[in-house]
Coordinates of C-alpha atoms in Angstrom, one line a residue:
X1 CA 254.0 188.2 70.1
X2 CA 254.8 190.1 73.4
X3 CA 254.9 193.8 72.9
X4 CA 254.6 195.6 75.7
X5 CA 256.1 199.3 77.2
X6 CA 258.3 197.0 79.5
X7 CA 259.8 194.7 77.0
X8 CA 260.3 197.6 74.8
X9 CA 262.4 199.0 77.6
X10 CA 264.4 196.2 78.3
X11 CA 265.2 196.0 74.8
X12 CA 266.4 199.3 74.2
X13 CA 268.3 199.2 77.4
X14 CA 270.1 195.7 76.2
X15 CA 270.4 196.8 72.1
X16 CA 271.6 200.2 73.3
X17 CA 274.7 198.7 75.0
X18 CA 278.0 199.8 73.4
X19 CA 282.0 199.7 74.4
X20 CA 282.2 203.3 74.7
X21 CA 285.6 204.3 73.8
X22 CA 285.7 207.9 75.0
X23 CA 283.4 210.1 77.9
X24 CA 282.5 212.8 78.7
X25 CA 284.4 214.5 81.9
X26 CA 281.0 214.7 83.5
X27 CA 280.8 213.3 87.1
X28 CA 278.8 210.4 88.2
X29 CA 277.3 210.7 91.4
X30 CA 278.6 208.2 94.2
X31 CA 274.3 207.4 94.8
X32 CA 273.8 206.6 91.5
X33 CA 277.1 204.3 91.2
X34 CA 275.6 202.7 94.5
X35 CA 272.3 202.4 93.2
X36 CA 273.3 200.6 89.8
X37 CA 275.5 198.1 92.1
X38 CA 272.5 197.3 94.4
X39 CA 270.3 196.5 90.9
X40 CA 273.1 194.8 89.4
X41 CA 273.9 192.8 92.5
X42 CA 270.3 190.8 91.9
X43 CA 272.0 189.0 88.9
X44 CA 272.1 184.8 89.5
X45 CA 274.6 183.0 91.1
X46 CA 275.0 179.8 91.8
X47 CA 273.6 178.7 95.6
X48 CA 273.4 182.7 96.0
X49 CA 277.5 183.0 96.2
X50 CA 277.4 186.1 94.7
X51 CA 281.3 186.0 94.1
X52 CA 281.4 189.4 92.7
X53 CA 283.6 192.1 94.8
X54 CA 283.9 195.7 93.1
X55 CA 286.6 198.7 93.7
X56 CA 285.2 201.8 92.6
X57 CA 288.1 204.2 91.2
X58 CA 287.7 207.9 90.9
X59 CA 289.5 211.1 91.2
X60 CA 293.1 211.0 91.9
X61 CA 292.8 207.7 92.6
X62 CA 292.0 206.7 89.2
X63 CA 294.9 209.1 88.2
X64 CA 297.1 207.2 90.3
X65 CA 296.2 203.5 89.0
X66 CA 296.3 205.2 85.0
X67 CA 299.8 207.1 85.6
X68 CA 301.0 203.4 87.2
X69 CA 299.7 200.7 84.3
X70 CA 300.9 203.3 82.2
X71 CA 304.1 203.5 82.8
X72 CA 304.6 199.8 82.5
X73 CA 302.5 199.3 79.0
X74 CA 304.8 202.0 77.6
X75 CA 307.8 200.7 78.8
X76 CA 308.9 197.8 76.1
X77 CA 310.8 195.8 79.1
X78 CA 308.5 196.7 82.0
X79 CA 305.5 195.6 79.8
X80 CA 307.4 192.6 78.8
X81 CA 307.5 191.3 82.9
X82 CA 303.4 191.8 83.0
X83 CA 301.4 188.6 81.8
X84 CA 297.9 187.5 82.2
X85 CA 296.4 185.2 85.2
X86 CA 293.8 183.6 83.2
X87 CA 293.4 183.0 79.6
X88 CA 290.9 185.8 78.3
X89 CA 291.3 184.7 74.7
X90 CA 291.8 181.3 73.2
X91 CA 295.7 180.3 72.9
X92 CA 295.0 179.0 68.8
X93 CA 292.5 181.0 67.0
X94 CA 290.4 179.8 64.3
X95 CA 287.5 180.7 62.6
X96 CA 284.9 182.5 63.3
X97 CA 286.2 183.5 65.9
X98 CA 289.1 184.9 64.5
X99 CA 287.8 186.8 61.8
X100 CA 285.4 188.2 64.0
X101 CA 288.6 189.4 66.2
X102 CA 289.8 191.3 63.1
X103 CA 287.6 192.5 61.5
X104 CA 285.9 194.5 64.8
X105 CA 289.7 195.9 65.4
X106 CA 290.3 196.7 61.7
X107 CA 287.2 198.6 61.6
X108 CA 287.6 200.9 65.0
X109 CA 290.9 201.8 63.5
X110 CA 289.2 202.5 60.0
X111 CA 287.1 204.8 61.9
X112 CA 290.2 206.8 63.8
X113 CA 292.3 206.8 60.8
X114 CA 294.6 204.4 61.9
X115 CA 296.5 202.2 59.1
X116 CA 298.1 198.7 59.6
X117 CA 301.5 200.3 59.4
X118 CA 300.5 202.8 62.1
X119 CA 302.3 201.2 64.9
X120 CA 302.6 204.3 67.2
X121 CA 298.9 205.4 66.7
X122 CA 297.3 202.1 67.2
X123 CA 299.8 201.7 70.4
X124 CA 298.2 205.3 71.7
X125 CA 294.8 204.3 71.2
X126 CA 295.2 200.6 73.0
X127 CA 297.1 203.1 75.8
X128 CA 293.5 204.7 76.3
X129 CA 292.2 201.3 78.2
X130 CA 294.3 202.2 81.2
X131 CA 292.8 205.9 81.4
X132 CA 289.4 203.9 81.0
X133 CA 289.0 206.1 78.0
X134 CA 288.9 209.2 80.3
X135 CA 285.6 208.3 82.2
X136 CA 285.2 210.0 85.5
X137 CA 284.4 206.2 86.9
X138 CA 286.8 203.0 86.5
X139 CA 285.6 199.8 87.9
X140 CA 288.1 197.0 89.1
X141 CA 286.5 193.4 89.2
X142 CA 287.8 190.7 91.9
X143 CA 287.1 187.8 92.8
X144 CA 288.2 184.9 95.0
X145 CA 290.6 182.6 94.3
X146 CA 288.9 179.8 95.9
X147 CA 285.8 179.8 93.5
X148 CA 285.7 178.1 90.3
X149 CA 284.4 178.4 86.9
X150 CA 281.1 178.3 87.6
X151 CA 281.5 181.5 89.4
X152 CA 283.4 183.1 86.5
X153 CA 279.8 182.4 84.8
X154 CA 278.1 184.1 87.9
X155 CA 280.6 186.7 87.4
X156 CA 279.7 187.5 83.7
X157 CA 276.0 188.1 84.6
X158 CA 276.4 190.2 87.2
X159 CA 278.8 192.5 84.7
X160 CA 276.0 192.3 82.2
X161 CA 273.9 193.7 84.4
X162 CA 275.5 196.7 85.4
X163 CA 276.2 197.6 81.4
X164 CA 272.3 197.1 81.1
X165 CA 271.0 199.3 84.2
X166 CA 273.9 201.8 83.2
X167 CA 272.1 202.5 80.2
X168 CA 268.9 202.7 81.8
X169 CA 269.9 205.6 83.8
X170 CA 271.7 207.4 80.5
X171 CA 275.0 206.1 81.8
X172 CA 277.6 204.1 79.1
X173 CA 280.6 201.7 79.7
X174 CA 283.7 199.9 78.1
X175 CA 284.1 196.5 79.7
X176 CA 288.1 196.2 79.6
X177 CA 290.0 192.6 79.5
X178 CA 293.0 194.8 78.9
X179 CA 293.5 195.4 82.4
X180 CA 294.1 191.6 83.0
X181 CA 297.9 191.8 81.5
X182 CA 298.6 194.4 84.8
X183 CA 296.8 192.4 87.6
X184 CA 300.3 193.3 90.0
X185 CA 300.2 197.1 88.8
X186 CA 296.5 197.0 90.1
X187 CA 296.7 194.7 93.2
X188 CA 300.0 197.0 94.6
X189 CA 297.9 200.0 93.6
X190 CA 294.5 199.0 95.3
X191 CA 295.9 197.1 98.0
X192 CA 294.2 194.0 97.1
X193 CA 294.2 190.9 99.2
X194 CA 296.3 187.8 98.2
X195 CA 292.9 185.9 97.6
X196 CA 291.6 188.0 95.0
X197 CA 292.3 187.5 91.4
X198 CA 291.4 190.3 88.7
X199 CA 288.8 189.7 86.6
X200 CA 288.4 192.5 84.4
X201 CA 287.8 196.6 84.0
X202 CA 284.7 198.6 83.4
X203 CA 284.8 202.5 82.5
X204 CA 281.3 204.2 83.6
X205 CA 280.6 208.0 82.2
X206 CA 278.7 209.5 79.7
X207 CA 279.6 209.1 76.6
X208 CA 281.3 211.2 74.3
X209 CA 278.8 211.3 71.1
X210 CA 281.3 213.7 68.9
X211 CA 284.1 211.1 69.0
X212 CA 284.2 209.0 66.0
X213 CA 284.9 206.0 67.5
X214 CA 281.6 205.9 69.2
X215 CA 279.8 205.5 66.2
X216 CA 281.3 201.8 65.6
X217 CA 278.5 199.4 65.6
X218 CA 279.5 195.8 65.6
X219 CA 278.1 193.1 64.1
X220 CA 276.0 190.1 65.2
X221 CA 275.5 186.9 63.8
X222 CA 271.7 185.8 63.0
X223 CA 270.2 183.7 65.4
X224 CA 270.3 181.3 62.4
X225 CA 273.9 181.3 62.6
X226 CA 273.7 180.0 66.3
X227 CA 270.9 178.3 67.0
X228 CA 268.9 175.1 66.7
X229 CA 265.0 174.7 67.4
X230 CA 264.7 171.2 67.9
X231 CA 261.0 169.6 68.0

C-alpha cells in the first residue's frame, strides 16, 4: 500500500476540503490568487480547451455585485423575475439523492439554531451566499456558450482544483450554485459578454474557525455504496 509524505499531502489537502460558510476579513494577496489559478489552470480538458474563464471580485467591487444580487433575492417580486440558465439540480428528486439534499440542509441549520418554522432566519442565512459569506475574495465562473457538456466536465475539474491548492496554501472556499438564479444581476454587474454563460461562485478567505457552522462535516457514502470491482 502506497504511503508516502506526498500522498499523505495530497490527501490531507483533498479530505481537508470544506464549504466554508463564514471568513475571516483577512486579505488574500492578488500573487497568491494568481498563483493558485496558474496551478489550478493544469486541470484536464478535453483537446486542451481549457474552457474555464475567471472574474476575480474584491473590494468595493464585491460590495457592489453583493449590495446588487441582494436587493433582488430580498425583494419577493424582483426575486420572482430571476431564474436559472441551466439545471443545477435535478427537476424530480428521488432517493438518495434527496435525502442526502435534506438531511445536509437540516443539519447546518441544526447547527445555527435555525428551526423548520424559522422562515426569516433560514432566508438570512441563504442571503449570506451573495456576500460569499463575507470572504475578502468572490470568484465568478464563465464559460462559452458555444461549448458543450463535455466542457461543463472540464469545467468541474478545473474548480476542484482550485478548492484543493486553496487548502494547500491555508486558504478555504464555498463553491456557490446559488449565484446561478442571478446570472443578469452578475453579467450587468461585471460587464460580461453575451457569449458567456455563468457557471457558478466560489468564496476564497480564511476561514472563520469560531463560527459554528464551520464545524459541519458531511457525510460520505462508503465506497461500497458506489462501487463495483469487477474481475
Amino acid at each position: 500500500m502506497i504511503n508516502s509524505p506526498e500522498q499523505r499531502i495530497v490527501d490531507e489537502a483533498i479530505t481537508s476540503r470544506r464549504s466554508i460558510r463564514a471568513f475571516l476579513p483577512n486579505p488574500v494577496e492578488r500573487s497568491d490568487i494568481e498563483a493558485l489559478l496558474e496551478v489550478a489552470a493544469r486541470a484536464p480538458s478535453g483537446s486542451n480547451t481549457q474552457p474555464w474563464k475567471v472574474k476575480v471580485v474584491t473590494g468595493a467591487a464585491l460590495k457592489q455585485l453583493s449590495d446588487e444580487i441582494l436587493k433582488a433575492y430580498l425583494d419577493p417580486e424582483q426575486s420572482a423575475l430571476h431564474t436559472e440558465e441551466y439545471n443545477y439540480y435535478p427537476k424530480q428528486w428521488v432517493a438518495p439523492y434527496v435525502d442526502r439534499r435534506r438531511k445536509v440542509g437540516w443539519d447546518l441549520y441544526a447547527l445555527m439554531g435555525l428551526t423548520r418554522d424559522n422562515k426569516a432566519g433560514m432566508q438570512a442565512q441563504h442571503a449570506r451566499n451573495y456576500t460569499f459569506f463575507d470572504a475578502p475574495v468572490g470568484l465568478i465562473f464563465t464559460v462559452d456558450r458555444v461549448m458543450e457538456q463535455g466542457s461543463w466536465l472540464d469545467y468541474g475539474m478545473f474548480l476542484q482544483n482550485i478548492m484543493i491548492a486553496a487548502r494547500g496554501r491555508g486558504l478555504d472556499t464555498c463553491p456557490q450554485a446559488a449565484f446561478t438564479q442571478y446570472h443578469s444581476v452578475i453579467a450587468r454587474e461585471l460587464q460580461l459578454p453575451a457569449n458567456e454563460q455563468l457557471v457558478c461562485g466560489m468564496a476564497l478567505g480564511y476561514a472563520d474557525v469560531s463560527k459554528i457552522e464551520n464545524s459541519l462535516l458531511t457525510e460520505r457514502e462508503p465506497i461500497q455504496g458506489f462501487t463495483q470491482f469487477l474481475e
